[in-house]
CSV table of C-alpha atoms and ligand atoms in Angstrom, one decimal:
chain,number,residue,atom,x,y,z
A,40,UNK,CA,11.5,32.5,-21.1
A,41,UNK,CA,8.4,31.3,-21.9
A,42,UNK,CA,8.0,27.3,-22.1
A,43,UNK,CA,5.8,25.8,-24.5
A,44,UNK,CA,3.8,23.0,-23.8
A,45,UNK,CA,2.2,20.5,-26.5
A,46,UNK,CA,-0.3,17.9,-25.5
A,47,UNK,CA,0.0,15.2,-27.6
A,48,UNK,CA,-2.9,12.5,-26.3
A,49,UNK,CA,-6.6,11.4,-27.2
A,50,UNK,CA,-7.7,15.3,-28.1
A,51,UNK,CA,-11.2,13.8,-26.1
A,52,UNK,CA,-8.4,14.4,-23.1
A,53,UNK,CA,-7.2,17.8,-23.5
A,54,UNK,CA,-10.8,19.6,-22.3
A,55,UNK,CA,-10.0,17.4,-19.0
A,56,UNK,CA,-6.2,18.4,-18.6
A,57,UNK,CA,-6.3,22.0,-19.8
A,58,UNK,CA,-7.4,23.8,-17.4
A,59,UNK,CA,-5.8,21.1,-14.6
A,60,UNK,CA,-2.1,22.0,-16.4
A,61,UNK,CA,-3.0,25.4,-16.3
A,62,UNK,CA,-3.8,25.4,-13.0
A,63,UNK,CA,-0.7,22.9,-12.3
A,64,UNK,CA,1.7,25.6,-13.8
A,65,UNK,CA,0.4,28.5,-13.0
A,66,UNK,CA,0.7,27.7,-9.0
A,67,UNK,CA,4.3,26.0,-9.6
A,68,UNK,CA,5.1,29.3,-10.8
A,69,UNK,CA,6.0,28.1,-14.7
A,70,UNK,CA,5.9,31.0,-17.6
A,71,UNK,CA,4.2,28.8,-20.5
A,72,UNK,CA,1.9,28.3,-23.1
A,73,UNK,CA,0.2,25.2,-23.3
A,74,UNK,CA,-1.4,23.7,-26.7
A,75,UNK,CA,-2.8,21.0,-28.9
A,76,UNK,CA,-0.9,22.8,-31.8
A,77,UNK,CA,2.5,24.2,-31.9
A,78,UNK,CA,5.3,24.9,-34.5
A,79,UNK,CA,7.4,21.6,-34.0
A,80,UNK,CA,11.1,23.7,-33.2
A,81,UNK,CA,9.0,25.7,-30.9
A,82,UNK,CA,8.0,23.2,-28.1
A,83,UNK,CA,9.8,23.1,-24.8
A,84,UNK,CA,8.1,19.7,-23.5
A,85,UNK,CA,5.6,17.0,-25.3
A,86,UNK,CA,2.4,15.8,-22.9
A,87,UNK,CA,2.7,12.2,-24.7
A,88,UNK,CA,0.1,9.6,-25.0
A,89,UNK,CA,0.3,7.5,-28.0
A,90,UNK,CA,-3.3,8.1,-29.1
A,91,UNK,CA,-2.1,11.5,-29.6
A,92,UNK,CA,-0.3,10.4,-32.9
A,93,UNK,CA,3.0,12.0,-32.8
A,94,UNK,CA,5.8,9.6,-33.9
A,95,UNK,CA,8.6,11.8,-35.3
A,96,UNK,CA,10.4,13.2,-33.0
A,97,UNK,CA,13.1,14.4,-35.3
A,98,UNK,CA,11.2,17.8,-36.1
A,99,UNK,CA,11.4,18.9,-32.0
A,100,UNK,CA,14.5,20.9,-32.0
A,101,UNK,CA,14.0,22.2,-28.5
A,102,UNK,CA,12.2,19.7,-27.1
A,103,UNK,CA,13.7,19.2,-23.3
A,104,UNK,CA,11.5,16.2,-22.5
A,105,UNK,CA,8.7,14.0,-23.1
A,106,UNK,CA,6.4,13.1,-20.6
A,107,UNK,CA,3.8,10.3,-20.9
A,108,UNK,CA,0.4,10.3,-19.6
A,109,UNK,CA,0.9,6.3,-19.4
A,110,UNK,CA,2.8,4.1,-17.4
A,111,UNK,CA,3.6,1.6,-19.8
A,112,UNK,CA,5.9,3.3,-22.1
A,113,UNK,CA,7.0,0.3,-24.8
A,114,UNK,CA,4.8,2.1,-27.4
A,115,UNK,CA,7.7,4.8,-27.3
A,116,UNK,CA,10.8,3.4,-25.1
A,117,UNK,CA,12.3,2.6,-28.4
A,118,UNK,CA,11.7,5.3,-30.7
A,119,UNK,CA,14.7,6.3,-32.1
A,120,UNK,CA,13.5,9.4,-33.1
A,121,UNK,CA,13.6,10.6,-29.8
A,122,UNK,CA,16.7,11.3,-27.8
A,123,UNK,CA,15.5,13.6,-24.3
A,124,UNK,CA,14.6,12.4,-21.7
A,125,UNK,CA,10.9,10.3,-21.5
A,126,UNK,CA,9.6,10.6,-17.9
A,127,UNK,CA,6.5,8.0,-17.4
A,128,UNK,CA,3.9,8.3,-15.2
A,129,UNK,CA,3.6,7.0,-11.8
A,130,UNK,CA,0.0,8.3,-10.7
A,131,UNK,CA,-1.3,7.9,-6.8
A,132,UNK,CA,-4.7,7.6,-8.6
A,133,UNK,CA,-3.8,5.0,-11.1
A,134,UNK,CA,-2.0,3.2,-8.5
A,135,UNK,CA,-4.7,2.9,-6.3
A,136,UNK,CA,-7.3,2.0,-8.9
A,137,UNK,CA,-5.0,-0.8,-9.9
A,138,UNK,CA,-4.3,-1.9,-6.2
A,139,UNK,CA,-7.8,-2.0,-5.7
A,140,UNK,CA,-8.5,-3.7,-8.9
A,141,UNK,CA,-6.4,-6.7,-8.4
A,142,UNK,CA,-7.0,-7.0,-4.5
A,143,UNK,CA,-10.8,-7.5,-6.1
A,144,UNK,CA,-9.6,-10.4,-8.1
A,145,UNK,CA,-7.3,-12.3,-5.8
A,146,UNK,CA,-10.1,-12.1,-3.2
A,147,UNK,CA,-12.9,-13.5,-6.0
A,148,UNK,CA,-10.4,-16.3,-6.5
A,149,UNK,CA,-9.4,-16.6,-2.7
A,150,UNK,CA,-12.8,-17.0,-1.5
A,151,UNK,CA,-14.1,-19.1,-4.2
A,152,UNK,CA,-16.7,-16.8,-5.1
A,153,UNK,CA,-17.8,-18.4,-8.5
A,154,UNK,CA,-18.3,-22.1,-6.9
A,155,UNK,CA,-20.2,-20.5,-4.0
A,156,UNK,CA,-22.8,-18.6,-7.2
A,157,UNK,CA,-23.9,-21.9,-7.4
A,158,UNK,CA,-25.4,-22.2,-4.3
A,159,UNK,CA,-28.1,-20.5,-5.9
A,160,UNK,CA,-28.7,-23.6,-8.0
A,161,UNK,CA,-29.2,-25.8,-4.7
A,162,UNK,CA,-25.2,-26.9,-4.3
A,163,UNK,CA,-24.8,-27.0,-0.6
A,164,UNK,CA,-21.0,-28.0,-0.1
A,165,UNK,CA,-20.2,-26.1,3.2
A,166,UNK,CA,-16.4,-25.5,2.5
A,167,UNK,CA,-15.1,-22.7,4.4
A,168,UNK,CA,-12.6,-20.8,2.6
A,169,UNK,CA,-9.1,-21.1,3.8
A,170,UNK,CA,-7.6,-18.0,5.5
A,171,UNK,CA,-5.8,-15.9,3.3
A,172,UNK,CA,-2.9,-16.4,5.6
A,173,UNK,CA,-2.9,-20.1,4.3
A,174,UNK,CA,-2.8,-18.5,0.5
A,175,UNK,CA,0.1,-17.7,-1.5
A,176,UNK,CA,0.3,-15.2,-3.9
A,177,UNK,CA,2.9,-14.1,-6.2
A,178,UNK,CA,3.2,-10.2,-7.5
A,179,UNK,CA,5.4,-10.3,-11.0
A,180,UNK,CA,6.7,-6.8,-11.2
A,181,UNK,CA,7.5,-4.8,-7.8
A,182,UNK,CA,7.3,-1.4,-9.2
A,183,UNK,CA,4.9,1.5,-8.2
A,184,UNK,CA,2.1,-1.1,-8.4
A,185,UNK,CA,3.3,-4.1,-8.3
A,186,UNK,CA,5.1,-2.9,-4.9
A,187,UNK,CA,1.6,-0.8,-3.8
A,188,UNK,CA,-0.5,-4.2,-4.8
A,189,UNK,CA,1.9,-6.6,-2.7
A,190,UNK,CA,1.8,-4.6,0.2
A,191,UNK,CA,-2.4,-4.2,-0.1
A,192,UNK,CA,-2.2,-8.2,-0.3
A,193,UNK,CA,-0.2,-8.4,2.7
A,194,UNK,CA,-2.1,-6.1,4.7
A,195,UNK,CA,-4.9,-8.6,4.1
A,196,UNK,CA,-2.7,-11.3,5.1
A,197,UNK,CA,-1.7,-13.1,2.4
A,198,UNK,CA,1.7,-15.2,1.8
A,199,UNK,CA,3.1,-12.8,-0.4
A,200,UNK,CA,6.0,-13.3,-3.0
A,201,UNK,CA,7.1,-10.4,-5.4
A,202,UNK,CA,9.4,-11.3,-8.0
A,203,UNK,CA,11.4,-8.0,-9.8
A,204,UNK,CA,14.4,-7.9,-12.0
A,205,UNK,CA,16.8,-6.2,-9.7
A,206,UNK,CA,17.0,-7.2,-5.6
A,207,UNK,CA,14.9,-5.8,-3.2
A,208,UNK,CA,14.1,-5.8,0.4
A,209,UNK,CA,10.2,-5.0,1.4
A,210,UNK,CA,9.1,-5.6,4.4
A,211,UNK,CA,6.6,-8.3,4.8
A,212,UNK,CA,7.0,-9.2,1.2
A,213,UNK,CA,9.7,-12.3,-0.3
A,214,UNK,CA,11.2,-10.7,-2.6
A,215,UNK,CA,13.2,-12.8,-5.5
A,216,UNK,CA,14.9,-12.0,-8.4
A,217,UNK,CA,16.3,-13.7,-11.6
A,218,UNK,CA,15.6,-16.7,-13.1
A,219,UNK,CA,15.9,-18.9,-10.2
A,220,UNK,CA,14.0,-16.7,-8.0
A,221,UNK,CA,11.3,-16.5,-10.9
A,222,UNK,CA,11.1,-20.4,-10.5
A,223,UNK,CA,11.0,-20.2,-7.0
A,224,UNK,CA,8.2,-17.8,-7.0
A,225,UNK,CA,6.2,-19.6,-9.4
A,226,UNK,CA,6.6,-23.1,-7.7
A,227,UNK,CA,4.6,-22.0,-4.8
A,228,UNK,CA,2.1,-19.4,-6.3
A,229,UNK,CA,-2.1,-20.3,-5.9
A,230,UNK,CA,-2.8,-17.3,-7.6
A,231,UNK,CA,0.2,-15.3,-9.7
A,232,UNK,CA,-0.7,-11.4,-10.4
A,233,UNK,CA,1.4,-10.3,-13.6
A,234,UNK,CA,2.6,-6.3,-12.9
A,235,UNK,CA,5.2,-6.3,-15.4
A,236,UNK,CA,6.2,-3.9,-18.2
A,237,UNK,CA,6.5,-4.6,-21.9
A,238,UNK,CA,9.7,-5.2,-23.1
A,239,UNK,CA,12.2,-7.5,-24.9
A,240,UNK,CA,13.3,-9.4,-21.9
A,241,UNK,CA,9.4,-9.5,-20.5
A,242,UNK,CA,7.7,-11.3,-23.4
A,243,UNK,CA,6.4,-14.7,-22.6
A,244,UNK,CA,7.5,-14.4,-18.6
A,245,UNK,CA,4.9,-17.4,-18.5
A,246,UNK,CA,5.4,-19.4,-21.0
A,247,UNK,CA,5.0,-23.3,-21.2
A,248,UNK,CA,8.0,-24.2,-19.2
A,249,UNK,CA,7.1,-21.4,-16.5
A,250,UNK,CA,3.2,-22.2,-16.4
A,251,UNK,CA,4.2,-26.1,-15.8
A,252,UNK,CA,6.5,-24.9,-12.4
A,253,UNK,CA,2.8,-23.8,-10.6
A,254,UNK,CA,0.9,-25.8,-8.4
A,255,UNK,CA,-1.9,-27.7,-10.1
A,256,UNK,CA,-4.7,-25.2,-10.5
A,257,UNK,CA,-3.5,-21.8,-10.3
A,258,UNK,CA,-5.0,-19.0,-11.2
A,259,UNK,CA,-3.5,-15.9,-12.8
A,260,UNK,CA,-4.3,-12.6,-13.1
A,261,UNK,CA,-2.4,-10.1,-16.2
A,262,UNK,CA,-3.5,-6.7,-16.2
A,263,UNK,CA,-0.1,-5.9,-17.0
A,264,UNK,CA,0.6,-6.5,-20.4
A,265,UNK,CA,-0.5,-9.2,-23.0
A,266,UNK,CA,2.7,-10.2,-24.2
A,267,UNK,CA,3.9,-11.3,-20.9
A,268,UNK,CA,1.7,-14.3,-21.4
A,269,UNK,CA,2.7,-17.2,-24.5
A,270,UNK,CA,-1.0,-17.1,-24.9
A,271,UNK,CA,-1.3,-20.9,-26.6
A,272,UNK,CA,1.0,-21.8,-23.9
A,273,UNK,CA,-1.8,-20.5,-21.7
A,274,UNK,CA,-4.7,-21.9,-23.5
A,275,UNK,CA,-3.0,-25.5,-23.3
A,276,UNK,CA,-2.7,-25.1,-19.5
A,277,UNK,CA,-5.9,-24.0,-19.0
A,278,UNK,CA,-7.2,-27.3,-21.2
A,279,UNK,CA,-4.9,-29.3,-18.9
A,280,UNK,CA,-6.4,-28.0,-15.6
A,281,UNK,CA,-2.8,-26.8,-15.1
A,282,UNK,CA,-4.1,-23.5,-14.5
A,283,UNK,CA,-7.1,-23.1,-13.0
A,284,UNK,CA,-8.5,-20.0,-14.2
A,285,UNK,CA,-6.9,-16.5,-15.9
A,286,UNK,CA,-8.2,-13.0,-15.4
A,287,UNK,CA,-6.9,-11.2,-18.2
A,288,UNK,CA,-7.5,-7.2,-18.5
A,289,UNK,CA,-4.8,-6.5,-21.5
A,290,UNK,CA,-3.8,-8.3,-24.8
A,291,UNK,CA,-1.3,-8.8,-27.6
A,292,UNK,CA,-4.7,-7.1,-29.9
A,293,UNK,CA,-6.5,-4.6,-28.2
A,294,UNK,CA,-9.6,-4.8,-28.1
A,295,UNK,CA,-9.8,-8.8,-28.3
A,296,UNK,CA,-10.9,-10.0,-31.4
A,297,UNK,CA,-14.3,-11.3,-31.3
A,298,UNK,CA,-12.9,-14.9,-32.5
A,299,UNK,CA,-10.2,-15.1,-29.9
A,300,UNK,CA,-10.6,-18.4,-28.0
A,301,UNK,CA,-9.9,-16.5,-24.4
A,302,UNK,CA,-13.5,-15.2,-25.2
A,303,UNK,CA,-15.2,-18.3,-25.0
A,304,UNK,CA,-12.8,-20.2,-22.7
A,305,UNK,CA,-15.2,-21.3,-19.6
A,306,UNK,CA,-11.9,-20.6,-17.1
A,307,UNK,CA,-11.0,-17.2,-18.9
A,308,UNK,CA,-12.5,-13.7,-17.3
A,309,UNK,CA,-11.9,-11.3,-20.1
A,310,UNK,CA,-11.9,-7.2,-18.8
A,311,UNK,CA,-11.4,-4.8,-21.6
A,312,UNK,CA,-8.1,-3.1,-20.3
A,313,UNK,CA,-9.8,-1.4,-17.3
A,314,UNK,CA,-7.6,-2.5,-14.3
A,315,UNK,CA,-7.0,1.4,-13.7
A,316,UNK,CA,-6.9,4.6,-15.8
A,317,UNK,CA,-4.4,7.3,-15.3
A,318,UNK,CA,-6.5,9.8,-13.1
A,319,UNK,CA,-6.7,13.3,-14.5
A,320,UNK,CA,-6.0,15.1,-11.4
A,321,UNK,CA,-3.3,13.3,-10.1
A,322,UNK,CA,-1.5,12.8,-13.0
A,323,UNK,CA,-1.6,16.5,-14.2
A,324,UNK,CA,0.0,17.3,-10.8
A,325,UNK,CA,2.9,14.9,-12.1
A,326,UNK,CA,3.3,16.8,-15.2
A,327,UNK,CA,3.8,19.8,-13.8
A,328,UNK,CA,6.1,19.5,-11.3
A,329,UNK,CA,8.2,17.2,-13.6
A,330,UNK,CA,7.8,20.7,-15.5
A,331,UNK,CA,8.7,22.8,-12.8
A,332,UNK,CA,12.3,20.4,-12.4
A,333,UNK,CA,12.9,20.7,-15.9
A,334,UNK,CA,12.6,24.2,-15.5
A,335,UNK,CA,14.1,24.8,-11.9
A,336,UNK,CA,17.3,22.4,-13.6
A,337,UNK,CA,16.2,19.7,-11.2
A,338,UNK,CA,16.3,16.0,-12.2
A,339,UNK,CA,12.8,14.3,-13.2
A,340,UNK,CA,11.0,12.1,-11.9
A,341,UNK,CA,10.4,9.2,-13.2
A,342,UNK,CA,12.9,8.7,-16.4
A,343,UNK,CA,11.9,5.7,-18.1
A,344,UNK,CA,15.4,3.7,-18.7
A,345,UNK,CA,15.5,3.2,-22.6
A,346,UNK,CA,17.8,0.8,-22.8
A,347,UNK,CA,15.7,-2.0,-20.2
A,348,UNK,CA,12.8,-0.3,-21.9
A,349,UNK,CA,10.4,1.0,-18.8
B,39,LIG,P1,7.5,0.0,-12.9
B,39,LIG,O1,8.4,0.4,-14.0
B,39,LIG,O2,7.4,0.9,-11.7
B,39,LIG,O3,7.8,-1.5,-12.4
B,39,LIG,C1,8.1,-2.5,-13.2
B,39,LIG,C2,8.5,-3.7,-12.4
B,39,LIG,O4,8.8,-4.8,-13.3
B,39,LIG,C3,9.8,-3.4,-11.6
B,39,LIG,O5,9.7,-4.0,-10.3
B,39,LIG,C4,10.9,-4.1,-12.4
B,39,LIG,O6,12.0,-4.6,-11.7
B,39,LIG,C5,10.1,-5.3,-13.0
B,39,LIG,N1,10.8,-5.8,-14.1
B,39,LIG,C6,11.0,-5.2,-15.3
B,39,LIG,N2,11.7,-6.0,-16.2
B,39,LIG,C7,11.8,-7.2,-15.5
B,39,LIG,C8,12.5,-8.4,-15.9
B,39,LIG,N3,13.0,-8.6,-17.1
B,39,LIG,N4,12.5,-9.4,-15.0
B,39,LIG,C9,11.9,-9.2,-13.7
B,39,LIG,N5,11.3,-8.1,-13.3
B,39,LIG,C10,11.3,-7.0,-14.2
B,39,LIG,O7,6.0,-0.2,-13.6
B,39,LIG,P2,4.6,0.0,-13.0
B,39,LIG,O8,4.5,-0.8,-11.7
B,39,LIG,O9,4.3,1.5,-12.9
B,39,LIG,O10,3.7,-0.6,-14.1
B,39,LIG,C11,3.8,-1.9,-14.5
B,39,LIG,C12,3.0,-2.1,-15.8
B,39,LIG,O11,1.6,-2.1,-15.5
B,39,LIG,C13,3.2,-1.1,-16.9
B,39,LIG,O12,4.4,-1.2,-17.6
B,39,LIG,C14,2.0,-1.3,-17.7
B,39,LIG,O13,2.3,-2.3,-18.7
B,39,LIG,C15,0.9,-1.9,-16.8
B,39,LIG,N6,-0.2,-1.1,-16.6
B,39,LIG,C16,-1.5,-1.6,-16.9
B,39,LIG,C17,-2.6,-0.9,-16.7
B,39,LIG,C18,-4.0,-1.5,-16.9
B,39,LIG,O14,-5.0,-0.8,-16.8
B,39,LIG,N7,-4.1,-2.7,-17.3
B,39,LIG,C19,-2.6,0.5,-16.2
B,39,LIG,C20,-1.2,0.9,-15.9
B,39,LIG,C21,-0.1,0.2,-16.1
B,39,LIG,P3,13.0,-3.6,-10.9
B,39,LIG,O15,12.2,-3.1,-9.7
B,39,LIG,O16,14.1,-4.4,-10.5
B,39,LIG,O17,13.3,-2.5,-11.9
């Protein structure tokens, strides 16, 4: 039987991902049709982004699953209108764009590469970096990139704690978990990366009690989500010198509002949510064969657990 296949995202996408899910389905051997603009009780499976608009679920009778184009799903993770299965996406191409992203930033931080600009201006203060084995970094979120961005930061030598909500055991990574372990991770951390998802039990991970357990100085990096960070909390420990500096890619209000004080803070590096981008070609590849289970009865990949929310 013929499956159909909505895409629900920015429509500037669909010229970029229909002929890639064509291609996708066609080789994994799917019967479809693939749209922008179906009957709602005739779709078999929603492409989902939530610049795509669709809200009510309620109409998709025969809808078997949604699957999201992003990895952070807590724009839809409690919709109650839906009730299949939401697959999210966990991209090779968006996983490397982030590693690379935030092995950029810990490195700019590492190496002092702002004080050292000012040699330019005559400073000569010939301070060595340390060694990033002397460093420690802490990775909030051990997921597909919070795991993929510890393990680039260890291959470079850092010290590198992760922290996650269930146990794990990477090699060549402390992992912690918990509250205690979150306080143990912190107490230690030069520089903390925040790989977290959105979600009830997320909000505010740093916080005024949490920012006050770092080391004098720290620097923090969020391109996970902006609600992880109490951002007045923030703003006070940057005043204080608490924390040294914060790289922050994503925001409570996207994009920033110009009179947001993170915009003019001297120790505040503002990126407009560009740490990494789902990439077309991988991710299409996702989508389809998380087509070709649904079809072949297989399980998905990547179910989204509704009730931790991500
Ligand atoms: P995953 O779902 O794979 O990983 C999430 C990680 O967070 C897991 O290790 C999970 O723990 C941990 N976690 C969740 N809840 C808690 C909690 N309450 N306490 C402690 N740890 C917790 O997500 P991804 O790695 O794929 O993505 C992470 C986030 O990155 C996305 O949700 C999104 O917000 C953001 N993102 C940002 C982008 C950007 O450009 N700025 C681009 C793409 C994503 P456990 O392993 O135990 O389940």
């Amino acid at each position: 039987m013929t499956v159909n296949v909505l895409f629900s995202a920015s429509p500037a996408l669909w010229p970029v991902y229909e002929p890639l899910l064509t291609n996708g389905l066609t080789e994994a051997g799917v019967d479809f049709r693939l749209g922008t603009d179906f009957e709602p009780d005739q779709v078999d499976y929603v492409v989902y982004a939530p610049n795509g608009g669709l809200q009510d679920f309620t109409p998709y009778t025969r809808l078997k699953a949604v699957l999201s184009l992003w990895a952070g799903v807590e724009k839809i993770a409690d919709n109650d209108s839906l009730t299949v299965p939401l697959a999210r996406m966990v991209d090779h191409g968006l996983t490397q764009g982030m590693t690379e992203w935030v092995v950029g930033h810990v490195l700019r931080y590492h190496l002092g590469m702002d004080q050292h600009i000012t040699v330019q201006n005559g400073n000569w203060t010939p301070d060595a970096p340390p060694l990033a084995t002397e460093r420690q970094v802490c990775v909030l979120g051990l997921g597909a990139l919070g795991k993929a961005t510890a393990h680039a930061l260890a291959a470079l030598n850092f010290n590198v704690t992760g922290w996650s909500r269930s146990a794990k055991d990477i090699a060549g990574i402390a992992c912690l978990h918990g509250e205690d372990g979150l306080r143990a991770a912190l107490a230690e951390a030069e520089i903390v990366v925040l790989l977290l998802p959105d979600t009830p039990a997320t909000v505010n991970t740093l916080n005024s009690e949490t920012l006050a357990l770092l080391p004098k100085g720290a620097c923090i990096i969020n391109p996970g989500r902006g609600p992880l960070i109490d951002d007045d909390a923030l703003l006070t420990a940057l005043n204080s010198g608490q924390v040294g500096h914060a790289t922050l890619d994503v925001f409570r209000v996207e994009p920033l509002p110009a009179e947001h004080a993170y915009w003019a803070h001297p120790n505040v590096t503002v990126t407009p949510h560009i740490a990494s981008e789902t990439r077309p070609v991988t991710a299409a590849q996702v989508i389809c064969e998380n087509i070709r289970r649904g079809e072949a009865g297989e399980p998905f990949l990547h179910l989204v657990n509704r009730d931790l929310g991500y």
